[in-house]
PDB file of C-alpha atoms (C1' of nucleotides) in Angstrom:
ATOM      1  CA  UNK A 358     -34.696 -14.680 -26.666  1.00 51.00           C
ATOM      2  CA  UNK A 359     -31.039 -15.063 -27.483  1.00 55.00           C
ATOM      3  CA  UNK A 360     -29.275 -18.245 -28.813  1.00 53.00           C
ATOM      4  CA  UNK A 361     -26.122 -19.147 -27.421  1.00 53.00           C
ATOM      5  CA  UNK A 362     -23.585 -20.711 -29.294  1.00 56.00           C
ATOM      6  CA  UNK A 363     -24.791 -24.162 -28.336  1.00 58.00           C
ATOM      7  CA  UNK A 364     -28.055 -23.419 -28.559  1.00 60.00           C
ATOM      8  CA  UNK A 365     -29.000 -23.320 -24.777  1.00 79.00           C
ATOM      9  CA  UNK A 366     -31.807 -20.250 -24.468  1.00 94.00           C
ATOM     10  CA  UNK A 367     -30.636 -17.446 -22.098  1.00 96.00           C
ATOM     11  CA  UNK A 368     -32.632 -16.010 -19.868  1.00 97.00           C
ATOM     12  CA  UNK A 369     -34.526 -12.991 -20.969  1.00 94.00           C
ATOM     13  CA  UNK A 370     -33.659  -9.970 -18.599  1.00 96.00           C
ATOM     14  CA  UNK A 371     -37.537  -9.395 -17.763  1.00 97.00           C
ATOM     15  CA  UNK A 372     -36.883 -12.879 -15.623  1.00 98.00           C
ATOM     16  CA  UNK A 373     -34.401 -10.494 -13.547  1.00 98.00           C
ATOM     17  CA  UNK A 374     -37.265  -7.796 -13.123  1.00 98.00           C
ATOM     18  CA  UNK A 375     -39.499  -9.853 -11.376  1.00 98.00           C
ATOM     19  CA  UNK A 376     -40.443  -8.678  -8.175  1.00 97.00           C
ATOM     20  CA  UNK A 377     -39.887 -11.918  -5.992  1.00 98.00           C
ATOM     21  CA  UNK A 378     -36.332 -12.165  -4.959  1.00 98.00           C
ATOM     22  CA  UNK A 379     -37.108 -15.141  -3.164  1.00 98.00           C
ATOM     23  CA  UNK A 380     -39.081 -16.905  -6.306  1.00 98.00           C
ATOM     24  CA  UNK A 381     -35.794 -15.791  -7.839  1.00 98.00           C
ATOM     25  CA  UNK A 382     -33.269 -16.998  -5.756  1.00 98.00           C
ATOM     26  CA  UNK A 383     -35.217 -20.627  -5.945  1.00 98.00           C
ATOM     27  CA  UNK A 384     -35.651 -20.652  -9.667  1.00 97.00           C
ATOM     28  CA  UNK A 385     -32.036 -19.838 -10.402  1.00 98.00           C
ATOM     29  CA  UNK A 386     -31.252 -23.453  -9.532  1.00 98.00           C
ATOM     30  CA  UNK A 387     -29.929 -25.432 -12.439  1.00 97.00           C
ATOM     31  CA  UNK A 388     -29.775 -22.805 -14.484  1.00 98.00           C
ATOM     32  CA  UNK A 389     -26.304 -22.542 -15.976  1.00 98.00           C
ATOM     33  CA  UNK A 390     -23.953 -19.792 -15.773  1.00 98.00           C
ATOM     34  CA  UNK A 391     -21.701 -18.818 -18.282  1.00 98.00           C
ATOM     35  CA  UNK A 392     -18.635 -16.431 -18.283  1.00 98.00           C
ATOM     36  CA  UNK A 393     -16.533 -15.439 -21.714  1.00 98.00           C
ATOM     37  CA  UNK A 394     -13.152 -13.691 -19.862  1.00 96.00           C
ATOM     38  CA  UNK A 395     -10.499 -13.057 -22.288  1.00 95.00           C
ATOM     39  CA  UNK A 396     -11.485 -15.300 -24.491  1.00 96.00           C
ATOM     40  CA  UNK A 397     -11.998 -18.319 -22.605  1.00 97.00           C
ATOM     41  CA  UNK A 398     -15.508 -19.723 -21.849  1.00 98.00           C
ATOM     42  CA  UNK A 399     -16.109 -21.646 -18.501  1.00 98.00           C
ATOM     43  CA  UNK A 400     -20.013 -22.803 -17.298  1.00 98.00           C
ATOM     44  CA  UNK A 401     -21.462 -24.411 -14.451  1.00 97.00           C
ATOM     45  CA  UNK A 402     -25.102 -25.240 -13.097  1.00 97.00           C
ATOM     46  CA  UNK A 403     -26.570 -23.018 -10.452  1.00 98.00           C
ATOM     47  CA  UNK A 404     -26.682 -25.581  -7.509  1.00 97.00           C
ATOM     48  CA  UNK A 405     -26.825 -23.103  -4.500  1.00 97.00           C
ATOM     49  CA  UNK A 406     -28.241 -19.265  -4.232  1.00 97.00           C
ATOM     50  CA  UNK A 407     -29.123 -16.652  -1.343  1.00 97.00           C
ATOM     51  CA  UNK A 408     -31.675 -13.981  -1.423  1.00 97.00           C
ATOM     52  CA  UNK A 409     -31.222 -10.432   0.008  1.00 97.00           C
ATOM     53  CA  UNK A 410     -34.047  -8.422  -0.109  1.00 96.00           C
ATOM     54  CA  UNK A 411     -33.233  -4.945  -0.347  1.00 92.00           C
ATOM     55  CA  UNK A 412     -33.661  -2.084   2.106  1.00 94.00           C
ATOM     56  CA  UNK A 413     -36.170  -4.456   4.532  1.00 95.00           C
ATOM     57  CA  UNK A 414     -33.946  -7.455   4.744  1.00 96.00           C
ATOM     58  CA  UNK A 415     -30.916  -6.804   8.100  1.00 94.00           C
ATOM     59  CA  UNK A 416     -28.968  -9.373   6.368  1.00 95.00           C
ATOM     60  CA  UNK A 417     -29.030  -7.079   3.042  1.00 96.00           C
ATOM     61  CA  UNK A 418     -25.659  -4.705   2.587  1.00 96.00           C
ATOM     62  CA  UNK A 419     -29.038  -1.983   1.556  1.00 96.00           C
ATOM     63  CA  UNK A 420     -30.965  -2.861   4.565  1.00 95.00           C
ATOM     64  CA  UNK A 421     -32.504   0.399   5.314  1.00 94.00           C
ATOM     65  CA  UNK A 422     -32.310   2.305   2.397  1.00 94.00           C
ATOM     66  CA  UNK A 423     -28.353   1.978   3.181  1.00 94.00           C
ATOM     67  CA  UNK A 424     -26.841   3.761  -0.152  1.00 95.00           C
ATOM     68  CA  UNK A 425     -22.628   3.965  -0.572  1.00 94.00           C
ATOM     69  CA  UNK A 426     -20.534   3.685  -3.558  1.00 92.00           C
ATOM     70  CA  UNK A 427     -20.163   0.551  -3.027  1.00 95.00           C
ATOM     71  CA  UNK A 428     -24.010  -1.183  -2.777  1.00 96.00           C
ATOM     72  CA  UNK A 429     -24.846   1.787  -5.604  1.00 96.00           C
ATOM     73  CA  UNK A 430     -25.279  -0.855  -7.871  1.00 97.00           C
ATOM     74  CA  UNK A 431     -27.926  -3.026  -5.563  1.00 97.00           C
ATOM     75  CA  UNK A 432     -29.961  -0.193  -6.547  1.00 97.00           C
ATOM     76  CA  UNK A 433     -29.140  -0.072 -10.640  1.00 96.00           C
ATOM     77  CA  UNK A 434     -31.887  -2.282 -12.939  1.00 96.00           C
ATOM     78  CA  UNK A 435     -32.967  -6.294 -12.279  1.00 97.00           C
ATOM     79  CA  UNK A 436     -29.824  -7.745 -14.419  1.00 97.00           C
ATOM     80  CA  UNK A 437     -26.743  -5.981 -13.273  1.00 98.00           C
ATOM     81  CA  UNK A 438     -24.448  -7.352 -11.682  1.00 98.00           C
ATOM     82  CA  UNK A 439     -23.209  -6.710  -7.808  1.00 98.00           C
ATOM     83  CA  UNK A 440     -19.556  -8.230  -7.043  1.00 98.00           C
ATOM     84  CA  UNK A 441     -17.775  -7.196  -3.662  1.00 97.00           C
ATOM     85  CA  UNK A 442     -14.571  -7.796  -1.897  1.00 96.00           C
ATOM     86  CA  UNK A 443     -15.324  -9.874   0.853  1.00 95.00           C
ATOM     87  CA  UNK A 444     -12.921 -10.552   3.566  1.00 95.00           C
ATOM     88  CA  UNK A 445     -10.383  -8.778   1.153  1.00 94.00           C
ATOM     89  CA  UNK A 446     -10.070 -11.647  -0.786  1.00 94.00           C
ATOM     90  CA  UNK A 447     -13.188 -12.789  -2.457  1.00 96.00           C
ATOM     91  CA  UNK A 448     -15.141 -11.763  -5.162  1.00 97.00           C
ATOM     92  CA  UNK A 449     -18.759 -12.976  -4.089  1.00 98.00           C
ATOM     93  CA  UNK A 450     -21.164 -12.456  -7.421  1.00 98.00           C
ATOM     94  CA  UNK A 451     -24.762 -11.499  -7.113  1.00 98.00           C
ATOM     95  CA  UNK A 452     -27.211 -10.765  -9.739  1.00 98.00           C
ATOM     96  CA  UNK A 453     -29.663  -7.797  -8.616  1.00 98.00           C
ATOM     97  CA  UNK A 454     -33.368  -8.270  -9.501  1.00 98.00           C
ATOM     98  CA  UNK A 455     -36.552  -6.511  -8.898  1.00 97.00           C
ATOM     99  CA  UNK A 456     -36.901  -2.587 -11.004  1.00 96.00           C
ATOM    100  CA  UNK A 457     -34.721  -0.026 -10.724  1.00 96.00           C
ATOM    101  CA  UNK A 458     -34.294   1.646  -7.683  1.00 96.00           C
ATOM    102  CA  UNK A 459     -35.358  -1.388  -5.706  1.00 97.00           C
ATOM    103  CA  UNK A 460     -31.732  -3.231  -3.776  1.00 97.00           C
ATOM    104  CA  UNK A 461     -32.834  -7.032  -4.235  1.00 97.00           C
ATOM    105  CA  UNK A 462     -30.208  -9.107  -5.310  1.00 98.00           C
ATOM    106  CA  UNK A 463     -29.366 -12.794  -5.144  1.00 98.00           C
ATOM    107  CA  UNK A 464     -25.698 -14.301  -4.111  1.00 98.00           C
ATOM    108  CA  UNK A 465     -24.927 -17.461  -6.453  1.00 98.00           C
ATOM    109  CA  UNK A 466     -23.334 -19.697  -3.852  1.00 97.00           C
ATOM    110  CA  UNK A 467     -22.032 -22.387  -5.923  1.00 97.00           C
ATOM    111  CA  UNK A 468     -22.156 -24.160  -9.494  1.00 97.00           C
ATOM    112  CA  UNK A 469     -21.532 -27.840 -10.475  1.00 97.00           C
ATOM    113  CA  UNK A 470     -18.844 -27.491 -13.136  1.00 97.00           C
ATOM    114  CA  UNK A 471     -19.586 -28.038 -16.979  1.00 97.00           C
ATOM    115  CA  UNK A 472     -17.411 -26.107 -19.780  1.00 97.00           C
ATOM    116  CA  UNK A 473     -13.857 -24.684 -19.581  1.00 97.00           C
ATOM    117  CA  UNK A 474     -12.243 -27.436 -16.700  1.00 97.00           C
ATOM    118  CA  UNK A 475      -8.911 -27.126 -17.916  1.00 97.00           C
ATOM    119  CA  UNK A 476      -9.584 -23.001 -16.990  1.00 97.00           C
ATOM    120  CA  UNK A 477     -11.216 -23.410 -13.881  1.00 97.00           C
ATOM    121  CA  UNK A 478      -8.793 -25.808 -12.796  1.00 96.00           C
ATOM    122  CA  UNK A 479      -5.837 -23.612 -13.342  1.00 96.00           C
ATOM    123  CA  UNK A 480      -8.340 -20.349 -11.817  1.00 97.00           C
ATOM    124  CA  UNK A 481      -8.820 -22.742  -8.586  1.00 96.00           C
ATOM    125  CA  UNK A 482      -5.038 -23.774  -8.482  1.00 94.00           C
ATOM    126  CA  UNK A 483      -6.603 -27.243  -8.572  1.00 94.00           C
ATOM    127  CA  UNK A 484      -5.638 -30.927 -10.125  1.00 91.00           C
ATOM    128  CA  UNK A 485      -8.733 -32.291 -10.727  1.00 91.00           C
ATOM    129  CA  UNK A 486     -12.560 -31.746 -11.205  1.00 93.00           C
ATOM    130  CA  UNK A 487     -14.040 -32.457  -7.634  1.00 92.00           C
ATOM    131  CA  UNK A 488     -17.974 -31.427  -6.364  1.00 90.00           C
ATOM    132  CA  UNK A 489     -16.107 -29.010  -4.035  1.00 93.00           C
ATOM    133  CA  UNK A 490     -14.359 -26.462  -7.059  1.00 96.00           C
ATOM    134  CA  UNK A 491     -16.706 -24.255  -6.944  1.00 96.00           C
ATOM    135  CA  UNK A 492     -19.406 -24.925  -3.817  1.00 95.00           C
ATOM    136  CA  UNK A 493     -18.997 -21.617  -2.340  1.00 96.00           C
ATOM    137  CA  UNK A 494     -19.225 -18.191  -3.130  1.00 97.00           C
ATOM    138  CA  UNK A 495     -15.737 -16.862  -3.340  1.00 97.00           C
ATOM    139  CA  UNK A 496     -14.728 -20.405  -5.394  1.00 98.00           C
ATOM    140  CA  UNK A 497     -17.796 -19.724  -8.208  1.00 98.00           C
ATOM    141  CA  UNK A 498     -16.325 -16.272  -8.564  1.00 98.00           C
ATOM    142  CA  UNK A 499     -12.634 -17.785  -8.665  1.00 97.00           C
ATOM    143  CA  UNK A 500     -13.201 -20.114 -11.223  1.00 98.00           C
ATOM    144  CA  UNK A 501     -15.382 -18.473 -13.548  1.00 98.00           C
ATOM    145  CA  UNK A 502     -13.060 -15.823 -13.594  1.00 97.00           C
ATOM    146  CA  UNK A 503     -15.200 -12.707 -11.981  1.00 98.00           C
ATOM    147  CA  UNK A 504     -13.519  -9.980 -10.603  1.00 97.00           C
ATOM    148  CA  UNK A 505     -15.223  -7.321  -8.072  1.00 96.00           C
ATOM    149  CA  UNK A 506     -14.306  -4.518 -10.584  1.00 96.00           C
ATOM    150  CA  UNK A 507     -17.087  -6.252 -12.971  1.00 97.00           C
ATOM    151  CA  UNK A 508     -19.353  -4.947 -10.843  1.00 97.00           C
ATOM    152  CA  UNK A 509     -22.336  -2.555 -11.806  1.00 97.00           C
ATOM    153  CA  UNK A 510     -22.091  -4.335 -15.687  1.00 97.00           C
ATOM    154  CA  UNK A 511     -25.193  -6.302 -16.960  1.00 97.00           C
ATOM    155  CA  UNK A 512     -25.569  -9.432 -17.561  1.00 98.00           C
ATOM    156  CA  UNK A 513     -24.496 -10.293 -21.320  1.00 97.00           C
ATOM    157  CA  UNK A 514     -22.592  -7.052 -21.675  1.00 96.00           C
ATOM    158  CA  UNK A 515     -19.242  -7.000 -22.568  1.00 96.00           C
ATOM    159  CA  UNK A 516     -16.232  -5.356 -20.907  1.00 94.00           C
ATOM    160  CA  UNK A 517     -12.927  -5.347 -21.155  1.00 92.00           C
ATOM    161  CA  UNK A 518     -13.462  -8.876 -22.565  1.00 95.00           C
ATOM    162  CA  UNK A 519     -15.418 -10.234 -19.631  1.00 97.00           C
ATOM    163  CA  UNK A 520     -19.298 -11.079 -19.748  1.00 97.00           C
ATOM    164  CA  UNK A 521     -21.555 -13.046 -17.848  1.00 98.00           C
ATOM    165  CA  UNK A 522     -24.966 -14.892 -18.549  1.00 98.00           C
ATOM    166  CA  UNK A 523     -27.451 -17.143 -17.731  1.00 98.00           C
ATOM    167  CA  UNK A 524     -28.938 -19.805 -19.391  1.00 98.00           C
ATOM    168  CA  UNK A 525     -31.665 -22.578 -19.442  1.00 97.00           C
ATOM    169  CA  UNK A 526     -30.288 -25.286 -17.660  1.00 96.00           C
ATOM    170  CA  UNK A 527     -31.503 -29.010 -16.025  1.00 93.00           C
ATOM    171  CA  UNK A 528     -34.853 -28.811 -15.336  1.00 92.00           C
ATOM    172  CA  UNK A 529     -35.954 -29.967 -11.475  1.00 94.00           C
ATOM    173  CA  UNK A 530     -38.399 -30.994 -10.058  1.00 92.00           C
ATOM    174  CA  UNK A 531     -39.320 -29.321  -6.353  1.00 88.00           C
ATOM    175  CA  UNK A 532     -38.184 -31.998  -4.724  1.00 91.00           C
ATOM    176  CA  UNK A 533     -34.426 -32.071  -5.980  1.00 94.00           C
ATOM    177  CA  UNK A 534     -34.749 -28.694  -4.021  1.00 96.00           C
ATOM    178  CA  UNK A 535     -34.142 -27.653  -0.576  1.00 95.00           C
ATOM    179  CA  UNK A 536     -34.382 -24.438   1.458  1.00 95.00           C
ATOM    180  CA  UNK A 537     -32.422 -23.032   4.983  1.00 94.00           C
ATOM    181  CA  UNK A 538     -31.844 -20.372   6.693  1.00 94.00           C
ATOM    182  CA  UNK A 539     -28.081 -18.170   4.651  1.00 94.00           C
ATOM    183  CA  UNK A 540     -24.994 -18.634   5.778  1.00 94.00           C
ATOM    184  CA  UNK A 541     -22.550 -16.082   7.550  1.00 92.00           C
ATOM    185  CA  UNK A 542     -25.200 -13.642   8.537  1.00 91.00           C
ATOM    186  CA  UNK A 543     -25.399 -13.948  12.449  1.00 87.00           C
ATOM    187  CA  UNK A 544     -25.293  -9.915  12.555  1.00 86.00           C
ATOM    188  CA  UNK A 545     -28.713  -9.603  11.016  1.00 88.00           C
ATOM    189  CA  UNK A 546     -30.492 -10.709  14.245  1.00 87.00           C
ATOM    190  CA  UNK A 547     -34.403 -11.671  13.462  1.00 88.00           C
ATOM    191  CA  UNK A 548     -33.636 -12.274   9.959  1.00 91.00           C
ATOM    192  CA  UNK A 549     -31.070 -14.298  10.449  1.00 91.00           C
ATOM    193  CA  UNK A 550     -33.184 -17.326  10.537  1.00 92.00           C
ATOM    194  CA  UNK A 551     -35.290 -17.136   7.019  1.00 94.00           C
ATOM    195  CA  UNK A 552     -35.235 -19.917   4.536  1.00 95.00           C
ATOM    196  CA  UNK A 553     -33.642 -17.991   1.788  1.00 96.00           C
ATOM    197  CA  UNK A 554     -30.851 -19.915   0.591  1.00 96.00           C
ATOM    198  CA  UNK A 555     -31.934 -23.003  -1.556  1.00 97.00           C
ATOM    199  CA  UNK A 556     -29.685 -25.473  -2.771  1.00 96.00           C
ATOM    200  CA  UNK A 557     -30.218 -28.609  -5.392  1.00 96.00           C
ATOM    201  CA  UNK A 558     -29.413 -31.376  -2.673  1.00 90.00           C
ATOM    202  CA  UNK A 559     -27.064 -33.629  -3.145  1.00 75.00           C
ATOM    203  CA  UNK A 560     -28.703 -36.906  -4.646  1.00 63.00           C
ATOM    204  CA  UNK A 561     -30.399 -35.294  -7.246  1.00 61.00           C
ATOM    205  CA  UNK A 562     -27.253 -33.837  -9.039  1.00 63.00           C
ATOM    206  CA  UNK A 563     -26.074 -34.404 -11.705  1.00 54.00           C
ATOM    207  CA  UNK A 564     -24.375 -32.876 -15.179  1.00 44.00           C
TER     208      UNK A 564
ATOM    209  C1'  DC B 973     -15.101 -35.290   9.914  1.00 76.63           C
ATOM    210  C1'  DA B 974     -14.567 -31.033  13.229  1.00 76.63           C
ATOM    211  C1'  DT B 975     -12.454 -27.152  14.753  1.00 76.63           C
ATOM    212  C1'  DA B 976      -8.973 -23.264  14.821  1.00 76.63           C
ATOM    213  C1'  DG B 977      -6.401 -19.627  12.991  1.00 76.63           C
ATOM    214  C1'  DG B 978      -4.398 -16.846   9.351  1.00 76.63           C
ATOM    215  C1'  DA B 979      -4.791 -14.406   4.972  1.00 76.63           C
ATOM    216  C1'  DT B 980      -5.894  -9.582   3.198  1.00 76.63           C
ATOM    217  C1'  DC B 981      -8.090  -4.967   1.833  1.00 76.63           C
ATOM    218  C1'  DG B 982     -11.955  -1.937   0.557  1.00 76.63           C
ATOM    219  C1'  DC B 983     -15.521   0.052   2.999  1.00 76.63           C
ATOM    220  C1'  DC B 984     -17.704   2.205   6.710  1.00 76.63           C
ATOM    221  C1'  DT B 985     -17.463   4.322  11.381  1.00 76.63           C
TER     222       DT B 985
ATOM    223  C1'  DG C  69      -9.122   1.313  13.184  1.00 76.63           C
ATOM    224  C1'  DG C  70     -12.267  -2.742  12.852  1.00 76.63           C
ATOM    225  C1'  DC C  71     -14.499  -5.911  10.310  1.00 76.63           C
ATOM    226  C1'  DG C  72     -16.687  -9.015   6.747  1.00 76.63           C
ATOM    227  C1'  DA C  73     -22.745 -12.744   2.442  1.00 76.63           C
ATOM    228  C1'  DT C  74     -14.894 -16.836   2.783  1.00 76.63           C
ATOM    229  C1'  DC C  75     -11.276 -20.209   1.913  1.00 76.63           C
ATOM    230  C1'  DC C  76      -7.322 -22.917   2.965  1.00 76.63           C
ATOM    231  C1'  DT C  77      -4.200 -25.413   5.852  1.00 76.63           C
ATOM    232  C1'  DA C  78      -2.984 -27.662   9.980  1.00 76.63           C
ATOM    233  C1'  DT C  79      -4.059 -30.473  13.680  1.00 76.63           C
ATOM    234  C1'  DG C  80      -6.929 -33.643  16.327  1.00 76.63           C
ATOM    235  C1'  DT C  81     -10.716 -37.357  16.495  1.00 76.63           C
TER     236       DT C  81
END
DNA sequence: CATAGGATCGCCT
DNA sequence: GGCGATCCTATGT
């Protein structure tokens, strides 16, 4: 395993490969994410994630073995990357999981800020630091500075002076943790209703 | 705090 | 041509 420079361990891509998108999704939490763009280094702790599971999930953009240029990359190795345009202004960041060839991925829904304020602030066109910079999808993207044409890369690659990681974190304990059903998927009808978005609750954050 | 409406564009039909 | 794994602002309670 890799050694950031502050010594935080990041996470090994076999984590990525595991088969339980779910499992997944749920251990993300407090994990920290990390993005390098241009120089400039901004972090936060995972604090809310969503998993999609591939071709047999409606709320999945691959449910159904659904394959365009643009959910290709669902379908690329466990630790690429999958940013889309949504609503033609956000960049929502997923990490895809599970082997090759297999469209799991999980949406990271919002981070507690640590490294690079003064960045995200300016990213955010915010004044100060609040728990609401980044506690949404299109927010985590905007102030860790991903863009959707990132997408397909792999975690800890570099390009075009961007990359992304993931690192150990806070460690929690299960009941800092709380599942419901994801958000903004009405469309997918039965499925709509799962417990796959977890989310540290509130309480029990903390930097 | 709750709700409503506009922004904005690549992707799919 | 319609819409979306969203966010922000305005307005009302």
């Amino acid at each position: 395993m890799a050694k950031s420079i502050d010594g935080k361990q990041k996470l090994n891509n076999s984590f990525f490969e595991q088969q339980d998108v779910v499992h997944i999704a749920r251990q993300l939490l407090g994990k920290r994410l990390v993005t390098e763009n241009q120089g400039v280094r901004t972090a936060g702790i995972i604090s809310e994630t969503e998993a999609y599971a591939g071709r047999t999930d409606k709320a999945s953009h691959a449910w159904n073995g659904r394959y365009t240029s643009r959910t290709a990359t669902m379908y690329g190795r466990g630790g690429s990357i999958y940013v889309f345009l949504c609503y033609g202004i956000h960049s929502l960041f997923n990490i895809v999981t599970n082997k090759k060839g297999v469209p799991d991925a999980v949406l990271i829904r919002g981070v507690i800020p640590t490294e690079g304020m003064a960045a995200m602030l300016q990213r955010r066109k915010a004044e100060k630091v609040t728990a609401s910079l980044a506690d949404g999808p299109g927010k985590v993207s905007q102030a860790l500075g991903i863009h959707y044409s990132y997408t397909g890369m792999m975690l800890d690659e570099e390009q075009e002076g961007f990359r992304v990681w993931v690192e150990e974190g806070q460690s929690l304990h299960p009941g800092d943790v709380a599942a419901a059903p994801r958000i903004g998927i009405d469309y997918a009808k039965e499925d709509a209703d799962l417990p796959w978005r977890f989310y540290i609750k509130k309480a029990h954050r903390k930097r």
